[in-house]
Amino acid sequence: MALNLVTVRAEEEQTRAELRDVMPARRTDLNSLPPSRTEALPTHATHLGPTPVATHASGRAMNSRIRKHPRSSPQTLLCLGLLGLSAPAWAAAPLGFAPPVNSVTSPGPEAVTVGDFNADGRLDAITANPSDNSLSVLLGNGAGGFAPAPKRVPFNPDTFPNAVITGGFGGANTLDVAYVGTRVLETLNGDGVDGFTSSSQTLILPQGESLRGITSANFNGDTRIDVATLSAQPRVVILLNQGTGAPPQTLFLPLSAPAVDLAAADITGDGHPDLVTVDASGLVTLLGGRGDGAFYPNKTYPSAGGATRVLLADATGDGRKDILVAGNGFVSVLPGNGNGEFGEARTLSTQVNATAFAAADLNLDGFVDVALASSAASGITVLLNPGDGVFGQPTTLPTNHPVSALTTGDFNSDGKPDLIAAQRAGNTVSVFLNTSTALKADARVQLFAGPNLGLLTPYIRYEVRVTNNGPAVMNAATVRSALPAGLSASSSECTASSGTVTCGFGPLAVGATQSRFFTVPLGLLNIGLPYTVTATRVAGEPEDPNAANNQDSRRCTAISILLVSCD
């Protein structure tokens, strides 16, 4: 299919900047934004990816004409459309998945996790099956499938396991499992084959408790991984891992309302894992970890109502973890600043009542995408990320039954994130092997130099020029120019430091060029001494397939203050 590139006028760029300052963040509907004026780009190879109209599993059409540009907010795009202006360009990398590989589990898989349980280098899976009171261990065959007969790990009749996670809970060199049942939170030591040798830590709560969800981290700074879950009380329940056979230590952290999901990671930038929960109203709660088993007072941030799932990932491409919330007809991104503060939720409407949620770079363009699925309708919807967390271009992957759980993993060892979906009604898991091909952009770096003499302070003016030779849009490139010892530089467009000048470029359409400038002053000490400045591409997105043209140099000699020669 042909991708589209929108031509953006300079005055529209100014309008977007003005709108960005005055418009508040609100929910944006994929089907509400007007189409933009476009001009065709070359057609890429055939792939399973966004089509002009993608169809949801329920049969409803989903508009995928939206093209967004990195760093453009949904409210900006909406306002541009209302003003009759064109939206910025976004040519997404093609998304591809092979037909699903289906495997049988024990009855009623409700949750799924992955790991190499038998240490054979191939990814395995475990499902939690509450209707069967069991776990199913599925050993991977390295091609997306699993051994024909999964191993059943039974529990007591009233356990009802509803969530499962892997980790090194037992402290040995095997992969272990933690699971949550209605009143039980337990870690199991893996046997390195296909089962478990013993329980490491067990917490059984009184009648009337209702536990759900699971995450893990080292919350108290020892050498052991702890486990956290949610109670309807409402509170977070943390099982501090004391080691095999030792009495468990439990923490109870109060919440303002019962939460529906939780996640753990260091999002405050202090090196200690934090907890994030979300309740059905969309209220996100941050419990900042102190690193010793204690937590700072709760902070709350609103998102959209009807929330069901929460993830922590860098959706905005700034290297800082954001909070991603999914729910009934929406995905929200709360952009993080790296120290525990989060911006207003950017909410995008979808046609999925999401009860399963996963995040990974699914089209291999360097940005975190999301996958959504519903326990009430079949199919998985993938939303691609242009780099700013404003997801779009929905693509539906078919499943035979509604999806009860969803996660990612590399099941055929090709370095690409695949999807695995548990389907309760079908007693199956389906693996979708990722066939996406990463787009590449060849950035040609050129350096030009010329003297500017006759002034009080003569200088040499350098131009760093980057041209995108394609075949894909170049999202970003960083070029660093190295100066000889004793020389300094100044620039209003680049960052000058001791001995280097670093310039950022992008995005660039195929065939487009951008330039950045810096100056090096000349003094008496420079006279008669030749010196060379070298500009080198040091980073970029997407991958550059041709390193041979990533560097350029210029040699200049100051014969006198008023006579300078540059090669």
XYZ file of C-alpha atoms in Angstrom:
567
model
C 0.000 0.000 0.000
C 1.118 3.566 -0.508
C 1.981 5.666 2.489
C 1.138 9.344 2.529
C 3.283 12.379 3.266
C 1.634 15.681 4.107
C 3.204 18.866 2.804
C 3.349 21.406 5.613
C 3.692 25.116 4.968
C 5.863 27.314 7.145
C 2.895 29.357 8.320
C 1.164 26.178 9.477
C 4.170 25.329 11.641
C 3.754 28.703 13.357
C 0.026 28.110 13.791
C 0.685 24.723 15.376
C 3.132 26.286 17.830
C 0.552 28.885 18.827
C -2.198 26.282 19.201
C 0.045 24.068 21.316
C 0.340 26.864 23.861
C -3.384 27.584 24.187
C -5.240 24.284 23.755
C -5.707 21.962 26.765
C -5.347 18.186 26.483
C -8.629 16.375 25.834
C -9.762 13.018 24.491
C -9.266 12.689 20.751
C -11.386 10.272 18.735
C -9.655 8.442 15.891
C -12.867 8.797 13.882
C -13.358 12.512 14.572
C -10.276 13.968 12.903
C -10.586 15.194 9.288
C -8.393 13.784 6.535
C -5.399 15.891 5.477
C -4.158 16.974 2.079
C -1.541 14.470 1.028
C 0.925 13.580 -1.682
C 2.033 10.043 -2.369
C 5.231 8.466 -1.192
C 6.692 5.403 -2.917
C 4.875 2.154 -2.265
C 6.577 -0.184 0.190
C 6.609 -3.962 0.067
C 3.363 -5.793 0.798
C 2.794 -6.266 4.501
C 0.122 -6.855 7.077
C -0.400 -3.329 8.311
C -2.701 -0.343 8.489
C -5.162 -0.175 5.621
C -7.334 2.796 4.627
C -10.136 1.348 6.748
C -9.204 -1.237 9.380
C -11.996 -3.409 10.744
C -12.391 -4.176 14.420
C -13.247 -7.725 15.429
C -16.803 -6.580 16.180
C -17.184 -5.577 12.528
C -17.076 -1.837 13.127
C -14.879 0.217 10.838
C -11.930 2.069 12.318
C -10.634 5.170 10.572
C -6.884 4.979 9.994
C -6.436 7.992 7.732
C -4.822 9.933 10.551
C -1.161 10.775 9.998
C 0.594 12.295 12.973
C 4.052 13.777 13.342
C 6.390 13.211 16.275
C 5.849 15.733 19.062
C 2.412 16.866 17.779
C -0.397 16.617 20.300
C -3.868 15.253 19.446
C -5.532 18.566 20.294
C -3.153 20.339 17.888
C -4.101 17.957 15.069
C -7.790 18.479 15.755
C -7.452 22.263 15.725
C -5.435 22.191 12.501
C -8.209 20.226 10.831
C -10.874 22.647 12.016
C -8.818 25.528 10.627
C -8.407 23.782 7.284
C -4.673 23.284 7.718
C -2.794 20.109 6.906
C -1.407 17.832 9.601
C 2.314 17.053 9.841
C 3.763 13.980 8.198
C 3.878 10.553 9.784
C 4.875 7.626 7.612
C 4.688 4.683 10.009
C 6.989 1.731 9.583
C 5.069 -1.288 8.204
C 3.588 -3.655 10.768
C 3.511 -7.378 10.060
C 2.481 -10.552 11.880
C 2.267 -14.158 10.720
C -1.008 -16.096 11.160
C -1.440 -17.208 14.777
C 0.008 -20.443 16.106
C -2.603 -21.901 18.483
C -1.784 -24.184 21.426
C -3.972 -25.930 23.995
C -3.902 -25.045 27.713
C -5.802 -26.309 30.726
C -9.425 -25.051 30.828
C -10.075 -21.339 31.182
C -6.728 -19.465 30.890
C -7.201 -16.062 32.524
C -3.605 -14.763 32.591
C -0.341 -15.489 30.790
C 3.351 -14.881 31.442
C 6.498 -15.933 29.601
C 10.058 -17.056 30.370
C 12.590 -19.777 29.642
C 11.613 -22.239 32.395
C 13.691 -25.222 31.230
C 16.771 -23.175 30.223
C 16.881 -24.466 26.655
C 17.118 -21.007 25.084
C 13.513 -21.050 23.865
C 10.712 -18.978 25.345
C 8.014 -20.834 27.278
C 4.659 -19.699 28.676
C 2.555 -20.227 31.791
C -1.168 -19.567 32.067
C -3.272 -19.159 35.209
C -6.556 -21.017 34.944
C -9.037 -20.088 37.723
C -11.870 -22.310 36.506
C -9.503 -25.304 36.609
C -7.603 -24.158 39.748
C -4.303 -24.712 37.977
C -1.336 -23.348 36.108
C -0.399 -24.634 32.662
C 3.289 -24.842 31.725
C 3.822 -24.702 27.949
C 7.350 -25.436 26.726
C 8.262 -23.505 23.582
C 9.487 -25.158 20.400
C 11.325 -22.086 19.141
C 8.925 -21.513 16.258
C 5.946 -19.949 18.025
C 4.374 -23.200 19.139
C 4.592 -25.304 22.270
C 4.972 -28.958 23.211
C 1.699 -30.850 22.506
C 0.831 -31.641 26.126
C 1.194 -28.755 28.575
C 1.992 -29.664 32.165
C -0.827 -28.991 34.623
C 0.113 -27.673 38.073
C -2.985 -28.141 40.310
C -4.030 -26.063 43.336
C -6.580 -26.405 46.110
C -10.216 -26.145 44.949
C -10.726 -22.619 46.330
C -7.494 -21.039 44.989
C -8.797 -19.592 41.698
C -5.476 -18.207 40.326
C -6.150 -15.067 38.285
C -2.681 -13.538 37.731
C 0.840 -14.909 37.265
C 4.346 -13.480 36.844
C 7.885 -14.839 36.496
C 11.019 -13.896 38.421
C 13.920 -15.109 40.527
C 11.928 -15.340 43.743
C 13.677 -18.390 45.177
C 17.219 -17.102 44.777
C 18.430 -20.157 42.829
C 19.517 -20.261 39.195
C 16.050 -21.230 37.973
C 13.098 -19.187 36.809
C 10.329 -19.068 39.403
C 6.680 -18.052 39.379
C 4.417 -15.970 41.588
C 0.644 -16.163 41.321
C -2.417 -14.549 42.871
C -5.615 -16.345 43.825
C -8.738 -15.059 45.535
C -7.093 -15.043 48.991
C -3.575 -16.278 48.303
C -0.325 -14.736 47.090
C 2.426 -17.303 46.623
C 5.843 -17.734 45.009
C 6.879 -21.132 43.610
C 10.467 -22.298 43.060
C 11.076 -23.547 39.538
C 12.659 -26.980 39.033
C 14.458 -25.963 35.828
C 12.402 -28.413 33.763
C 8.658 -27.868 33.594
C 7.417 -27.612 37.160
C 8.081 -26.385 40.678
C 9.901 -27.953 43.598
C 8.264 -26.112 46.472
C 6.573 -22.972 47.675
C 9.033 -20.213 48.545
C 6.699 -17.731 50.259
C 2.953 -18.005 50.885
C 0.489 -15.392 52.097
C -3.089 -16.473 52.810
C -5.515 -13.706 53.754
C -8.792 -14.086 55.691
C -12.165 -14.899 54.164
C -13.715 -11.937 52.416
C -10.531 -10.849 50.683
C -10.492 -10.559 46.907
C -7.042 -10.243 45.364
C -6.271 -9.402 41.736
C -3.321 -8.335 39.588
C 0.376 -8.872 40.229
C 3.729 -7.143 39.813
C 7.194 -7.572 41.294
C 10.296 -5.580 42.289
C 12.858 -5.361 45.073
C 10.955 -2.931 47.280
C 13.108 -3.128 50.432
C 16.626 -3.055 48.993
C 17.736 -6.569 49.907
C 18.771 -9.174 47.340
C 15.321 -10.757 46.908
C 12.436 -9.935 44.567
C 9.168 -9.025 46.291
C 5.615 -9.346 44.976
C 2.671 -6.941 45.088
C -1.042 -7.400 44.423
C -4.327 -5.541 44.940
C -7.048 -6.072 47.506
C -10.656 -4.908 47.317
C -10.255 -3.479 50.865
C -8.945 -1.116 49.113
C -5.180 -1.451 49.435
C -1.970 -2.704 47.905
C -0.660 -5.922 49.456
C 3.101 -6.493 49.282
C 4.754 -9.792 50.136
C 8.326 -8.952 51.140
C 10.365 -11.990 50.157
C 12.226 -13.383 53.186
C 13.624 -16.421 51.389
C 12.508 -20.047 51.160
C 10.992 -21.338 54.402
C 11.128 -18.033 56.286
C 7.904 -16.440 57.596
C 6.619 -13.882 55.085
C 6.530 -10.186 55.882
C 3.533 -8.295 54.588
C 2.902 -4.607 53.877
C -0.545 -3.088 53.402
C -0.665 0.280 51.615
C -4.076 2.039 51.635
C -5.706 3.433 48.517
C -8.640 5.818 48.149
C -10.642 3.278 46.116
C -10.236 -0.346 45.005
C -7.718 -0.470 42.150
C -8.107 -2.612 39.046
C -4.436 -2.925 38.020
C -0.909 -2.101 39.150
C 2.646 -1.861 37.813
C 6.115 -1.344 39.302
C 9.263 0.462 38.090
C 11.517 3.325 39.101
C 9.659 6.325 37.704
C 10.815 8.927 40.231
C 14.472 8.735 39.228
C 15.884 7.867 42.652
C 16.904 4.297 41.827
C 14.136 2.735 43.946
C 11.133 0.893 42.468
C 7.784 2.645 42.735
C 4.214 1.387 42.447
C 1.457 2.742 40.228
C -2.204 1.723 40.459
C -5.340 2.738 38.597
C -8.974 2.405 39.689
C -12.119 2.108 37.583
C -12.702 5.868 37.658
C -9.325 6.381 35.971
C -7.605 7.756 39.065
C -3.906 6.898 38.886
C -2.070 6.594 42.208
C 1.723 6.809 42.522
C 3.277 5.191 45.580
C 6.881 6.343 45.522
C 9.260 3.775 46.973
C 11.928 4.790 49.488
C 13.972 1.661 48.787
C 13.679 0.261 52.327
C 10.163 -1.179 52.132
C 8.518 2.144 52.986
C 6.690 4.452 50.599
C 6.134 8.185 50.299
C 2.599 9.623 50.585
C 0.349 8.799 47.654
C 0.139 11.135 44.666
C -2.860 10.948 42.344
C -3.395 11.881 38.703
C -6.674 11.667 36.744
C -7.138 9.817 33.473
C -10.303 8.647 31.702
C -13.122 6.741 33.403
C -13.650 3.033 32.744
C -9.975 2.179 33.250
C -8.927 -1.470 33.428
C -5.157 -1.674 32.832
C -1.966 0.293 33.527
C 1.571 -0.009 32.119
C 4.815 1.931 32.554
C 6.804 2.652 29.393
C 8.473 5.503 27.521
C 5.694 6.341 25.067
C 6.786 9.924 24.411
C 10.330 9.070 23.321
C 12.154 11.310 25.802
C 13.847 8.517 27.756
C 11.502 8.871 30.740
C 8.838 6.375 31.739
C 5.241 7.459 31.211
C 2.026 6.019 32.640
C -0.168 4.264 30.066
C -3.785 3.540 30.976
C -6.247 1.514 28.892
C -9.937 0.966 29.413
C -13.375 1.018 27.876
C -12.818 2.745 24.550
C -9.627 4.644 25.279
C -5.866 4.730 25.788
C -4.357 7.497 27.936
C -0.736 8.584 28.249
C 0.394 10.576 31.278
C 3.820 11.947 30.245
C 6.459 11.636 32.958
C 9.200 14.134 33.722
C 11.482 11.557 35.322
C 11.129 12.689 38.935
C 7.661 11.416 39.798
C 5.553 14.193 38.302
C 3.249 13.547 35.364
C 1.496 15.806 32.897
C -2.166 15.914 32.031
C -3.465 12.722 30.452
C -3.517 12.631 26.646
C -6.475 10.416 25.851
C -7.257 8.758 22.530
C -10.621 7.110 21.887
C -10.603 3.550 20.531
C -13.236 0.969 19.673
C -11.901 -1.600 22.134
C -13.190 -2.261 25.643
C -9.635 -3.088 26.656
C -9.215 -5.715 29.352
C -5.821 -6.890 28.042
C -2.970 -4.468 27.370
C 0.644 -4.818 26.208
C 3.351 -2.436 25.027
C 6.434 -2.965 22.845
C 8.062 -1.602 19.690
C 5.957 -3.775 17.419
C 6.824 -2.190 14.062
C 10.528 -1.828 14.907
C 10.732 1.934 14.438
C 12.173 2.655 17.879
C 8.908 3.797 19.494
C 6.718 1.930 21.969
C 3.428 0.776 20.424
C 0.449 -0.745 22.243
C -1.775 -3.787 21.734
C -5.316 -3.920 23.122
C -7.810 -6.747 23.417
C -11.171 -7.381 25.059
C -12.565 -10.310 27.016
C -15.909 -9.546 25.357
C -14.845 -9.564 21.683
C -12.319 -11.457 19.587
C -9.304 -9.808 17.985
C -6.246 -7.790 19.010
C -5.926 -4.130 18.027
C -2.427 -2.705 17.565
C -1.957 1.068 17.716
C 1.294 2.511 16.382
C 3.246 5.326 17.994
C 4.752 8.180 15.936
C 7.087 8.935 18.828
C 5.033 11.276 20.980
C 2.618 8.754 22.505
C -0.317 9.846 20.327
C -1.215 6.359 19.095
C -2.979 5.747 15.790
C -3.246 3.640 12.630
C -5.198 0.738 14.212
C -4.585 -2.746 12.858
C -6.638 -5.780 13.934
C -5.167 -9.263 14.376
C -7.868 -11.960 14.325
C -8.367 -14.466 17.147
C -10.872 -17.302 17.356
C -12.176 -16.200 20.761
C -12.179 -13.141 23.044
C -8.785 -12.452 24.608
C -8.436 -12.767 28.373
C -4.728 -11.833 28.609
C -2.006 -10.456 26.383
C 1.759 -10.055 26.603
C 4.854 -9.959 24.422
C 7.961 -12.106 23.986
C 10.400 -13.331 21.345
C 9.196 -16.873 20.603
C 11.399 -17.590 17.585
C 14.611 -15.833 18.686
C 14.672 -13.329 15.827
C 14.940 -10.287 18.083
C 11.413 -9.054 17.343
C 8.603 -8.758 19.933
C 5.851 -11.285 19.241
C 2.381 -11.317 20.806
C 0.808 -14.107 22.845
C -2.897 -14.034 23.677
C -4.712 -16.275 26.159
C -8.291 -17.133 25.193
C -10.414 -18.416 28.050
C -13.331 -19.629 25.927
C -11.080 -21.643 23.622
C -8.713 -23.070 26.252
C -5.868 -21.858 24.041
C -3.027 -19.426 23.660
C -2.239 -17.885 20.282
C 1.232 -16.678 19.308
C 1.526 -14.037 16.591
C 5.082 -14.047 15.247
C 6.280 -10.581 14.307
C 7.252 -10.296 10.631
C 7.784 -6.524 10.609
C 10.858 -5.211 8.846
C 12.564 -2.210 10.338
C 12.642 0.752 7.991
C 16.012 2.415 7.525
C 17.070 5.916 6.623
C 20.484 6.698 5.151
C 21.674 10.001 6.649
C 24.435 11.656 4.612
C 26.549 14.044 6.697
C 28.384 16.938 5.051
C 30.521 19.652 6.661
C 31.248 22.997 5.019
C 33.527 25.772 6.292
C 34.127 29.357 5.283
C 35.882 32.341 6.880
C 34.113 35.512 7.918
C 36.864 38.147 8.076
C 37.153 41.911 8.432
C 35.247 42.010 11.709
C 36.507 42.824 15.167
C 36.467 39.105 15.912
C 36.967 37.090 12.729
C 35.659 33.549 12.736
C 35.103 30.463 10.624
C 31.476 29.563 10.033
C 30.687 25.858 9.796
C 27.599 24.333 8.233
C 26.624 20.776 9.217
C 24.271 19.428 6.575
C 22.267 16.201 6.801
C 20.444 14.729 3.807
C 18.038 11.798 4.103
C 18.772 9.376 1.265
C 15.920 7.102 2.378
C 14.270 4.759 1.902
C 12.323 5.753 5.056
C 11.532 9.021 6.753
C 14.341 9.952 9.142
C 12.800 10.684 12.526
C 15.946 12.079 14.147
C 19.723 12.227 13.863
C 22.444 13.553 16.127
C 25.708 14.818 14.636
C 28.712 15.641 16.826
C 31.540 17.808 15.522
C 34.940 17.352 17.152
C 37.179 20.414 17.500
C 40.963 20.425 17.865
C 42.380 21.163 21.301
C 42.325 24.837 22.211
C 39.408 25.785 19.971
C 35.906 26.693 21.159
C 32.644 27.175 19.318
C 29.325 28.935 19.703
C 25.932 28.190 18.185
C 22.300 29.195 18.589
C 21.150 25.900 17.017
C 23.499 23.335 18.536
C 25.012 22.529 21.919
C 28.634 23.596 22.206
C 30.809 22.155 24.962
C 34.498 21.653 25.529
C 35.886 20.316 22.272
C 32.547 19.328 20.675
C 29.443 20.754 19.032
C 26.341 18.535 19.046
C 23.478 19.220 16.613
C 20.073 17.572 16.307
C 18.238 16.983 13.026
C 14.855 15.674 11.946
C 12.355 14.687 11.053
C 13.376 14.576 7.407
C 11.379 13.263 4.464
C 13.198 11.216 1.855
C 15.391 13.553 -0.196
C 15.102 16.431 2.267
C 18.037 18.316 3.776
C 18.559 20.232 7.021
C 21.478 22.434 8.073
C 22.805 23.585 11.435
C 25.505 26.223 11.935
C 28.220 27.023 14.447
C 31.191 29.403 14.510
C 34.790 29.109 15.708
C 36.537 32.421 16.518
C 40.051 33.085 15.216
C 42.852 34.544 17.327
C 46.556 35.224 17.030
C 47.352 31.804 18.474
C 45.603 30.167 15.515
C 47.793 31.785 12.861
C 49.834 29.351 10.814
C 48.329 26.248 12.410
C 46.151 23.981 10.272
C 43.324 22.317 12.121
C 40.615 19.850 11.186
C 37.010 19.684 12.363
C 35.172 16.369 11.878
C 31.372 15.937 11.979
C 30.034 12.433 12.716
C 26.527 11.005 13.028
C 26.484 9.473 16.523
C 22.803 8.538 16.898
C 19.594 8.453 14.948
C 16.237 6.886 14.327
C 15.544 4.743 12.378
C 18.666 2.684 11.739
C 21.146 4.030 9.202
C 22.099 1.293 6.684
C 25.149 3.118 5.321
C 27.835 4.224 7.773
C 30.232 5.190 4.990
C 28.669 8.645 4.564
C 28.107 9.388 8.258
C 31.262 11.494 8.642
C 32.840 14.491 6.956
C 35.819 16.772 7.756
C 37.141 20.190 6.835
C 40.745 21.433 7.229
C 41.376 25.148 7.640
C 44.600 27.150 7.961
C 44.800 30.731 9.197
C 47.682 32.310 7.245
C 46.877 35.599 8.977
C 43.893 37.090 10.743
C 42.688 38.338 7.356
C 43.664 35.335 5.249
C 42.178 31.896 5.947
C 42.166 28.890 3.639
C 39.698 26.004 4.034
C 39.769 22.786 1.994
